[in-house]
PDB file of C-alpha atoms and ligand atoms in Angstrom:
ATOM      1  CA  UNK A   1       7.213 -13.457  14.964  1.00 64.00           C
ATOM      2  CA  UNK A   2       4.640 -10.912  13.869  1.00 89.00           C
ATOM      3  CA  UNK A   3       5.874  -7.472  12.790  1.00 95.00           C
ATOM      4  CA  UNK A   4       5.854  -4.674  15.363  1.00 97.00           C
ATOM      5  CA  UNK A   5       6.329  -1.638  13.116  1.00 98.00           C
ATOM      6  CA  UNK A   6       4.887  -1.606   9.612  1.00 98.00           C
ATOM      7  CA  UNK A   7       5.311   1.164   7.034  1.00 98.00           C
ATOM      8  CA  UNK A   8       2.898   1.101   4.086  1.00 98.00           C
ATOM      9  CA  UNK A   9       4.295   3.128   1.152  1.00 98.00           C
ATOM     10  CA  UNK A  10       1.785   3.891  -1.597  1.00 98.00           C
ATOM     11  CA  UNK A  11       1.201   6.201  -4.543  1.00 98.00           C
ATOM     12  CA  UNK A  12      -2.352   7.404  -3.887  1.00 97.00           C
ATOM     13  CA  UNK A  13      -4.884   7.874  -1.144  1.00 97.00           C
ATOM     14  CA  UNK A  14      -7.086   4.707  -1.209  1.00 97.00           C
ATOM     15  CA  UNK A  15      -4.257   2.384  -2.374  1.00 97.00           C
ATOM     16  CA  UNK A  16      -3.612   0.950   1.117  1.00 98.00           C
ATOM     17  CA  UNK A  17      -7.231  -0.043   1.582  1.00 98.00           C
ATOM     18  CA  UNK A  18      -7.837  -1.413  -1.927  1.00 97.00           C
ATOM     19  CA  UNK A  19      -4.579  -3.348  -2.088  1.00 97.00           C
ATOM     20  CA  UNK A  20      -3.892  -4.485   1.463  1.00 97.00           C
ATOM     21  CA  UNK A  21      -6.766  -3.334   3.694  1.00 98.00           C
ATOM     22  CA  UNK A  22      -7.451  -6.741   5.188  1.00 98.00           C
ATOM     23  CA  UNK A  23      -3.778  -7.350   5.871  1.00 98.00           C
ATOM     24  CA  UNK A  24      -3.400  -3.966   7.563  1.00 98.00           C
ATOM     25  CA  UNK A  25      -6.423  -4.646   9.786  1.00 98.00           C
ATOM     26  CA  UNK A  26      -4.986  -8.031  10.704  1.00 98.00           C
ATOM     27  CA  UNK A  27      -1.509  -6.654  11.460  1.00 98.00           C
ATOM     28  CA  UNK A  28      -3.075  -4.029  13.743  1.00 98.00           C
ATOM     29  CA  UNK A  29      -5.169  -6.710  15.467  1.00 98.00           C
ATOM     30  CA  UNK A  30      -1.957  -8.674  16.021  1.00 97.00           C
ATOM     31  CA  UNK A  31      -0.476  -5.644  17.805  1.00 98.00           C
ATOM     32  CA  UNK A  32       1.539  -3.893  15.075  1.00 98.00           C
ATOM     33  CA  UNK A  33       2.031  -0.123  14.889  1.00 98.00           C
ATOM     34  CA  UNK A  34       1.083   0.521  11.247  1.00 98.00           C
ATOM     35  CA  UNK A  35       1.751   3.844   9.504  1.00 98.00           C
ATOM     36  CA  UNK A  36       1.254   5.112   5.972  1.00 98.00           C
ATOM     37  CA  UNK A  37       3.375   7.178   3.637  1.00 98.00           C
ATOM     38  CA  UNK A  38       1.247   8.434   0.713  1.00 98.00           C
ATOM     39  CA  UNK A  39       3.422   9.872  -2.063  1.00 98.00           C
ATOM     40  CA  UNK A  40       0.944  11.771  -4.260  1.00 97.00           C
ATOM     41  CA  UNK A  41      -1.875  14.180  -3.475  1.00 95.00           C
ATOM     42  CA  UNK A  42      -4.555  12.252  -5.417  1.00 93.00           C
ATOM     43  CA  UNK A  43      -5.578  15.294  -7.453  1.00 92.00           C
ATOM     44  CA  UNK A  44      -6.468  13.237 -10.550  1.00 91.00           C
ATOM     45  CA  UNK A  45      -9.013  11.081  -8.768  1.00 84.00           C
ATOM     46  CA  UNK A  46     -12.116  12.825 -10.118  1.00 79.00           C
ATOM     47  CA  UNK A  47     -14.640  11.735 -12.714  1.00 71.00           C
ATOM     48  CA  UNK A  48     -15.155  15.406 -13.498  1.00 70.00           C
ATOM     49  CA  UNK A  49     -11.806  17.022 -14.427  1.00 69.00           C
ATOM     50  CA  UNK A  50     -13.303  20.511 -14.111  1.00 73.00           C
ATOM     51  CA  UNK A  51     -13.523  20.182 -10.326  1.00 72.00           C
ATOM     52  CA  UNK A  52     -11.073  22.427  -8.500  1.00 79.00           C
ATOM     53  CA  UNK A  53      -7.885  20.552  -7.567  1.00 85.00           C
ATOM     54  CA  UNK A  54      -7.523  21.980  -4.073  1.00 86.00           C
ATOM     55  CA  UNK A  55     -10.955  20.795  -3.000  1.00 90.00           C
ATOM     56  CA  UNK A  56     -10.370  17.269  -4.267  1.00 92.00           C
ATOM     57  CA  UNK A  57      -6.943  17.071  -2.641  1.00 94.00           C
ATOM     58  CA  UNK A  58      -8.454  18.106   0.716  1.00 95.00           C
ATOM     59  CA  UNK A  59     -11.326  15.644   0.314  1.00 95.00           C
ATOM     60  CA  UNK A  60      -9.021  12.767  -0.516  1.00 96.00           C
ATOM     61  CA  UNK A  61      -6.736  13.603   2.361  1.00 97.00           C
ATOM     62  CA  UNK A  62      -9.676  13.559   4.780  1.00 98.00           C
ATOM     63  CA  UNK A  63     -10.969  10.305   3.281  1.00 97.00           C
ATOM     64  CA  UNK A  64      -7.547   8.680   3.675  1.00 98.00           C
ATOM     65  CA  UNK A  65      -7.268   9.711   7.311  1.00 98.00           C
ATOM     66  CA  UNK A  66     -10.782   8.373   8.012  1.00 98.00           C
ATOM     67  CA  UNK A  67     -10.041   5.054   6.287  1.00 98.00           C
ATOM     68  CA  UNK A  68      -6.766   4.670   8.156  1.00 98.00           C
ATOM     69  CA  UNK A  69      -8.580   5.310  11.446  1.00 98.00           C
ATOM     70  CA  UNK A  70     -11.058   2.524  10.651  1.00 98.00           C
ATOM     71  CA  UNK A  71      -8.142   0.109  10.220  1.00 98.00           C
ATOM     72  CA  UNK A  72      -6.364   1.312  13.368  1.00 98.00           C
ATOM     73  CA  UNK A  73      -3.429   2.932  11.547  1.00 98.00           C
ATOM     74  CA  UNK A  74      -1.618   5.356  13.833  1.00 98.00           C
ATOM     75  CA  UNK A  75      -0.257   7.908  11.379  1.00 98.00           C
ATOM     76  CA  UNK A  76      -0.648   8.992   7.756  1.00 98.00           C
ATOM     77  CA  UNK A  77       2.151  11.090   6.301  1.00 98.00           C
ATOM     78  CA  UNK A  78       2.129  12.722   2.881  1.00 98.00           C
ATOM     79  CA  UNK A  79       4.761  13.679   0.339  1.00 98.00           C
ATOM     80  CA  UNK A  80       2.123  15.682  -1.570  1.00 97.00           C
ATOM     81  CA  UNK A  81       3.635  15.109  -5.021  1.00 97.00           C
ATOM     82  CA  UNK A  82       1.415  15.685  -8.071  1.00 96.00           C
ATOM     83  CA  UNK A  83      -0.781  12.688  -8.829  1.00 95.00           C
ATOM     84  CA  UNK A  84       0.150  11.043 -12.136  1.00 95.00           C
ATOM     85  CA  UNK A  85       3.700  12.387 -12.168  1.00 97.00           C
ATOM     86  CA  UNK A  86       5.521   9.970  -9.862  1.00 98.00           C
ATOM     87  CA  UNK A  87       8.814   8.590 -11.148  1.00 98.00           C
ATOM     88  CA  UNK A  88      11.635   6.560  -9.575  1.00 97.00           C
ATOM     89  CA  UNK A  89      13.840   9.575  -8.903  1.00 98.00           C
ATOM     90  CA  UNK A  90      16.591  10.026  -6.341  1.00 98.00           C
ATOM     91  CA  UNK A  91      14.471  12.730  -4.677  1.00 98.00           C
ATOM     92  CA  UNK A  92      11.589  10.315  -4.168  1.00 98.00           C
ATOM     93  CA  UNK A  93      13.961   7.626  -2.960  1.00 98.00           C
ATOM     94  CA  UNK A  94      15.477  10.031  -0.419  1.00 98.00           C
ATOM     95  CA  UNK A  95      12.039  11.113   0.818  1.00 98.00           C
ATOM     96  CA  UNK A  96      10.935   7.510   1.381  1.00 98.00           C
ATOM     97  CA  UNK A  97      14.292   6.602   2.930  1.00 98.00           C
ATOM     98  CA  UNK A  98      13.868   9.444   5.442  1.00 98.00           C
ATOM     99  CA  UNK A  99      10.558   7.956   6.590  1.00 98.00           C
ATOM    100  CA  UNK A 100      12.101   4.493   6.885  1.00 97.00           C
ATOM    101  CA  UNK A 101      14.962   5.950   8.900  1.00 97.00           C
ATOM    102  CA  UNK A 102      12.589   7.935  11.129  1.00 97.00           C
ATOM    103  CA  UNK A 103      10.163   5.108  11.898  1.00 98.00           C
ATOM    104  CA  UNK A 104      12.458   2.069  11.661  1.00 97.00           C
ATOM    105  CA  UNK A 105       9.863  -0.410  10.357  1.00 98.00           C
ATOM    106  CA  UNK A 106      10.546  -4.117  10.548  1.00 97.00           C
ATOM    107  CA  UNK A 107       8.127  -4.567   7.641  1.00 98.00           C
ATOM    108  CA  UNK A 108       7.588  -2.356   4.567  1.00 98.00           C
ATOM    109  CA  UNK A 109       4.545  -3.015   2.370  1.00 98.00           C
ATOM    110  CA  UNK A 110       4.376  -1.389  -1.061  1.00 98.00           C
ATOM    111  CA  UNK A 111       3.329  -1.728  -4.693  1.00 97.00           C
ATOM    112  CA  UNK A 112       4.566  -4.321  -7.152  1.00 96.00           C
ATOM    113  CA  UNK A 113       7.798  -2.740  -8.435  1.00 95.00           C
ATOM    114  CA  UNK A 114       7.493  -3.367 -12.145  1.00 92.00           C
ATOM    115  CA  UNK A 115       5.025  -3.756 -14.964  1.00 90.00           C
ATOM    116  CA  UNK A 116       3.050  -6.979 -14.567  1.00 87.00           C
ATOM    117  CA  UNK A 117       2.809  -8.156 -18.174  1.00 88.00           C
ATOM    118  CA  UNK A 118       0.867 -11.326 -17.404  1.00 86.00           C
ATOM    119  CA  UNK A 119      -2.226  -9.496 -16.189  1.00 86.00           C
ATOM    120  CA  UNK A 120      -4.408  -6.588 -17.290  1.00 86.00           C
ATOM    121  CA  UNK A 121      -2.633  -3.266 -17.691  1.00 88.00           C
ATOM    122  CA  UNK A 122      -4.881  -1.654 -15.065  1.00 84.00           C
ATOM    123  CA  UNK A 123      -2.655  -3.245 -12.425  1.00 83.00           C
ATOM    124  CA  UNK A 124       0.408  -1.379 -13.720  1.00 90.00           C
ATOM    125  CA  UNK A 125      -0.470   2.243 -12.968  1.00 95.00           C
ATOM    126  CA  UNK A 126       2.759   4.143 -13.684  1.00 96.00           C
ATOM    127  CA  UNK A 127       2.618   5.803 -10.256  1.00 97.00           C
ATOM    128  CA  UNK A 128       2.332   2.401  -8.569  1.00 97.00           C
ATOM    129  CA  UNK A 129       5.252   0.938 -10.514  1.00 97.00           C
ATOM    130  CA  UNK A 130       7.349   4.017  -9.681  1.00 98.00           C
ATOM    131  CA  UNK A 131       6.576   3.913  -5.960  1.00 98.00           C
ATOM    132  CA  UNK A 132       7.100   0.143  -5.714  1.00 98.00           C
ATOM    133  CA  UNK A 133      10.524   0.330  -7.317  1.00 97.00           C
ATOM    134  CA  UNK A 134      11.558   3.424  -5.388  1.00 98.00           C
ATOM    135  CA  UNK A 135      10.348   2.144  -2.013  1.00 98.00           C
ATOM    136  CA  UNK A 136      12.302  -1.078  -2.475  1.00 97.00           C
ATOM    137  CA  UNK A 137      15.401   0.911  -3.376  1.00 97.00           C
ATOM    138  CA  UNK A 138      14.862   3.167  -0.354  1.00 97.00           C
ATOM    139  CA  UNK A 139      14.504   0.127   1.909  1.00 96.00           C
ATOM    140  CA  UNK A 140      17.645  -1.507   0.579  1.00 93.00           C
ATOM    141  CA  UNK A 141      19.968  -2.094   3.496  1.00 88.00           C
ATOM    142  CA  UNK A 142      17.449  -0.862   6.078  1.00 91.00           C
ATOM    143  CA  UNK A 143      16.901  -4.321   7.549  1.00 91.00           C
ATOM    144  CA  UNK A 144      13.158  -4.381   6.908  1.00 96.00           C
ATOM    145  CA  UNK A 145      11.238  -7.329   5.584  1.00 97.00           C
ATOM    146  CA  UNK A 146       9.481  -6.380   2.331  1.00 97.00           C
ATOM    147  CA  UNK A 147       6.054  -7.345   1.024  1.00 98.00           C
ATOM    148  CA  UNK A 148       4.867  -6.165  -2.387  1.00 97.00           C
ATOM    149  CA  UNK A 149       1.382  -6.614  -3.828  1.00 94.00           C
ATOM    150  CA  UNK A 150       1.518 -10.094  -5.318  1.00 85.00           C
ATOM    151  CA  UNK A 151       0.460  -9.568  -8.893  1.00 82.00           C
ATOM    152  CA  UNK A 152       2.918 -12.114 -10.221  1.00 85.00           C
ATOM    153  CA  UNK A 153       4.818 -14.858  -8.431  1.00 88.00           C
ATOM    154  CA  UNK A 154       2.983 -14.361  -5.144  1.00 95.00           C
ATOM    155  CA  UNK A 155       4.560 -16.504  -2.455  1.00 96.00           C
ATOM    156  CA  UNK A 156       2.870 -15.202   0.691  1.00 97.00           C
ATOM    157  CA  UNK A 157      -0.854 -15.139   1.445  1.00 97.00           C
ATOM    158  CA  UNK A 158      -2.410 -13.421   4.437  1.00 98.00           C
ATOM    159  CA  UNK A 159      -5.719 -14.920   5.616  1.00 98.00           C
ATOM    160  CA  UNK A 160      -7.988 -11.875   5.939  1.00 98.00           C
ATOM    161  CA  UNK A 161     -11.278 -13.770   6.313  1.00 98.00           C
ATOM    162  CA  UNK A 162     -11.992 -12.123   9.679  1.00 98.00           C
ATOM    163  CA  UNK A 163     -11.156  -8.626   8.412  1.00 98.00           C
ATOM    164  CA  UNK A 164     -13.155  -8.251   5.202  1.00 98.00           C
ATOM    165  CA  UNK A 165     -15.928  -6.200   6.808  1.00 98.00           C
ATOM    166  CA  UNK A 166     -13.410  -3.835   8.350  1.00 98.00           C
ATOM    167  CA  UNK A 167     -11.619  -3.456   5.009  1.00 98.00           C
ATOM    168  CA  UNK A 168     -14.920  -2.644   3.348  1.00 98.00           C
ATOM    169  CA  UNK A 169     -15.807  -0.083   6.006  1.00 98.00           C
ATOM    170  CA  UNK A 170     -12.450   1.562   5.366  1.00 98.00           C
ATOM    171  CA  UNK A 171     -13.032   1.488   1.598  1.00 98.00           C
ATOM    172  CA  UNK A 172     -16.370   3.234   2.067  1.00 98.00           C
ATOM    173  CA  UNK A 173     -14.493   6.207   3.536  1.00 98.00           C
ATOM    174  CA  UNK A 174     -13.165   6.870   0.011  1.00 97.00           C
ATOM    175  CA  UNK A 175     -16.560   8.072  -1.162  1.00 95.00           C
ATOM    176  CA  UNK A 176     -15.093  10.341  -3.846  1.00 93.00           C
ATOM    177  CA  UNK A 177     -13.606   7.250  -5.525  1.00 94.00           C
ATOM    178  CA  UNK A 178     -16.681   5.025  -5.458  1.00 94.00           C
ATOM    179  CA  UNK A 179     -18.809   6.853  -8.022  1.00 89.00           C
ATOM    180  CA  UNK A 180     -21.807   6.997  -5.712  1.00 88.00           C
ATOM    181  CA  UNK A 181     -21.798   3.225  -5.319  1.00 90.00           C
ATOM    182  CA  UNK A 182     -20.594   0.889  -2.636  1.00 94.00           C
ATOM    183  CA  UNK A 183     -17.440  -1.191  -2.460  1.00 96.00           C
ATOM    184  CA  UNK A 184     -16.702  -2.613  -5.942  1.00 95.00           C
ATOM    185  CA  UNK A 185     -17.448  -6.315  -6.241  1.00 95.00           C
ATOM    186  CA  UNK A 186     -14.024  -7.093  -7.665  1.00 94.00           C
ATOM    187  CA  UNK A 187     -12.412  -6.555  -4.279  1.00 96.00           C
ATOM    188  CA  UNK A 188     -14.230  -9.568  -2.775  1.00 97.00           C
ATOM    189  CA  UNK A 189     -13.723 -11.598  -5.946  1.00 97.00           C
ATOM    190  CA  UNK A 190      -9.970 -11.063  -5.802  1.00 96.00           C
ATOM    191  CA  UNK A 191      -9.778 -11.907  -2.106  1.00 98.00           C
ATOM    192  CA  UNK A 192     -11.892 -15.023  -2.669  1.00 98.00           C
ATOM    193  CA  UNK A 193      -9.675 -16.153  -5.549  1.00 97.00           C
ATOM    194  CA  UNK A 194      -6.565 -15.621  -3.425  1.00 97.00           C
ATOM    195  CA  UNK A 195      -8.262 -17.424  -0.557  1.00 98.00           C
ATOM    196  CA  UNK A 196      -8.985 -20.362  -2.854  1.00 97.00           C
ATOM    197  CA  UNK A 197      -5.289 -20.605  -3.671  1.00 97.00           C
ATOM    198  CA  UNK A 198      -4.310 -20.265  -0.008  1.00 97.00           C
ATOM    199  CA  UNK A 199      -6.877 -22.647   1.456  1.00 98.00           C
ATOM    200  CA  UNK A 200      -8.961 -20.069   3.315  1.00 98.00           C
ATOM    201  CA  UNK A 201     -12.065 -18.003   2.554  1.00 98.00           C
ATOM    202  CA  UNK A 202     -10.448 -14.625   1.785  1.00 98.00           C
ATOM    203  CA  UNK A 203      -6.784 -13.731   1.391  1.00 98.00           C
ATOM    204  CA  UNK A 204      -4.476 -10.989   0.119  1.00 98.00           C
ATOM    205  CA  UNK A 205      -1.328 -12.057  -1.696  1.00 97.00           C
ATOM    206  CA  UNK A 206       2.209 -10.711  -1.669  1.00 98.00           C
ATOM    207  CA  UNK A 207       5.696 -11.389  -2.899  1.00 97.00           C
ATOM    208  CA  UNK A 208       7.834 -11.495   0.227  1.00 96.00           C
ATOM    209  CA  UNK A 209      11.506 -10.650   0.592  1.00 94.00           C
ATOM    210  CA  UNK A 210      13.178 -11.368   3.917  1.00 92.00           C
ATOM    211  CA  UNK A 211      15.419  -8.702   5.471  1.00 90.00           C
ATOM    212  CA  UNK A 212      18.986  -8.453   4.243  1.00 84.00           C
ATOM    213  CA  UNK A 213      21.448 -10.675   6.035  1.00 78.00           C
ATOM    214  CA  UNK A 214      22.926  -9.137   9.182  1.00 68.00           C
ATOM    215  CA  UNK A 215      26.462  -7.900   8.631  1.00 65.00           C
ATOM    216  CA  UNK A 216      26.175  -7.931   4.867  1.00 63.00           C
ATOM    217  CA  UNK A 217      28.322  -5.133   3.454  1.00 61.00           C
ATOM    218  CA  UNK A 218      27.677  -5.328  -0.262  1.00 59.00           C
ATOM    219  CA  UNK A 219      30.179  -5.190  -3.036  1.00 56.00           C
TER     220      UNK A 219
HETATM  221 ZN1   ZN B   1      -3.317   4.062  -6.880  1.00 62.14          ZN
END
């Protein structure tokens, strides 16, 4: 059965599109109501640190809403925390848990929840690690299926071959993050490599955890 309500919990504006844009487009095409929760305000996403923070935050917010619209996402909500300062705190867990409670997703998609030592350190942005861990803790017991970006031990591939153009159109909305260029080539390379492993042209990979067993009460 395909998911009906999907909550995407990420650290920064542009993370949903870079990490799972094809999957989001496909879930929407399959009829899902997909929504985003973006934890930080993206204020560090500038090549020129002298730029005023407020302007960049507003730009990135507008870019994220435009990108989400391209993918058919129905709502983008923001926690507005300072970019670069996310940590797996109880406050962050409570804020994410409130969104899970409010929306009642049957699928939560988020970052890989720990440092991926087997691959380049770029994949382990501290904000991403913090949000992945905290989102999984917030979703504990909520009955949602969980997919995290499959940096290590991926066991679930989504065939996004028909959704690559849409993903790239969404990525182009994040103009402030593209350095005046187009969509970085690595995005297609990664999807092609994942597709090679999955037996299709382009794929995005996840580690999947099924929902907790019904009636499970813990110890
Ligand atoms: Zn990010």
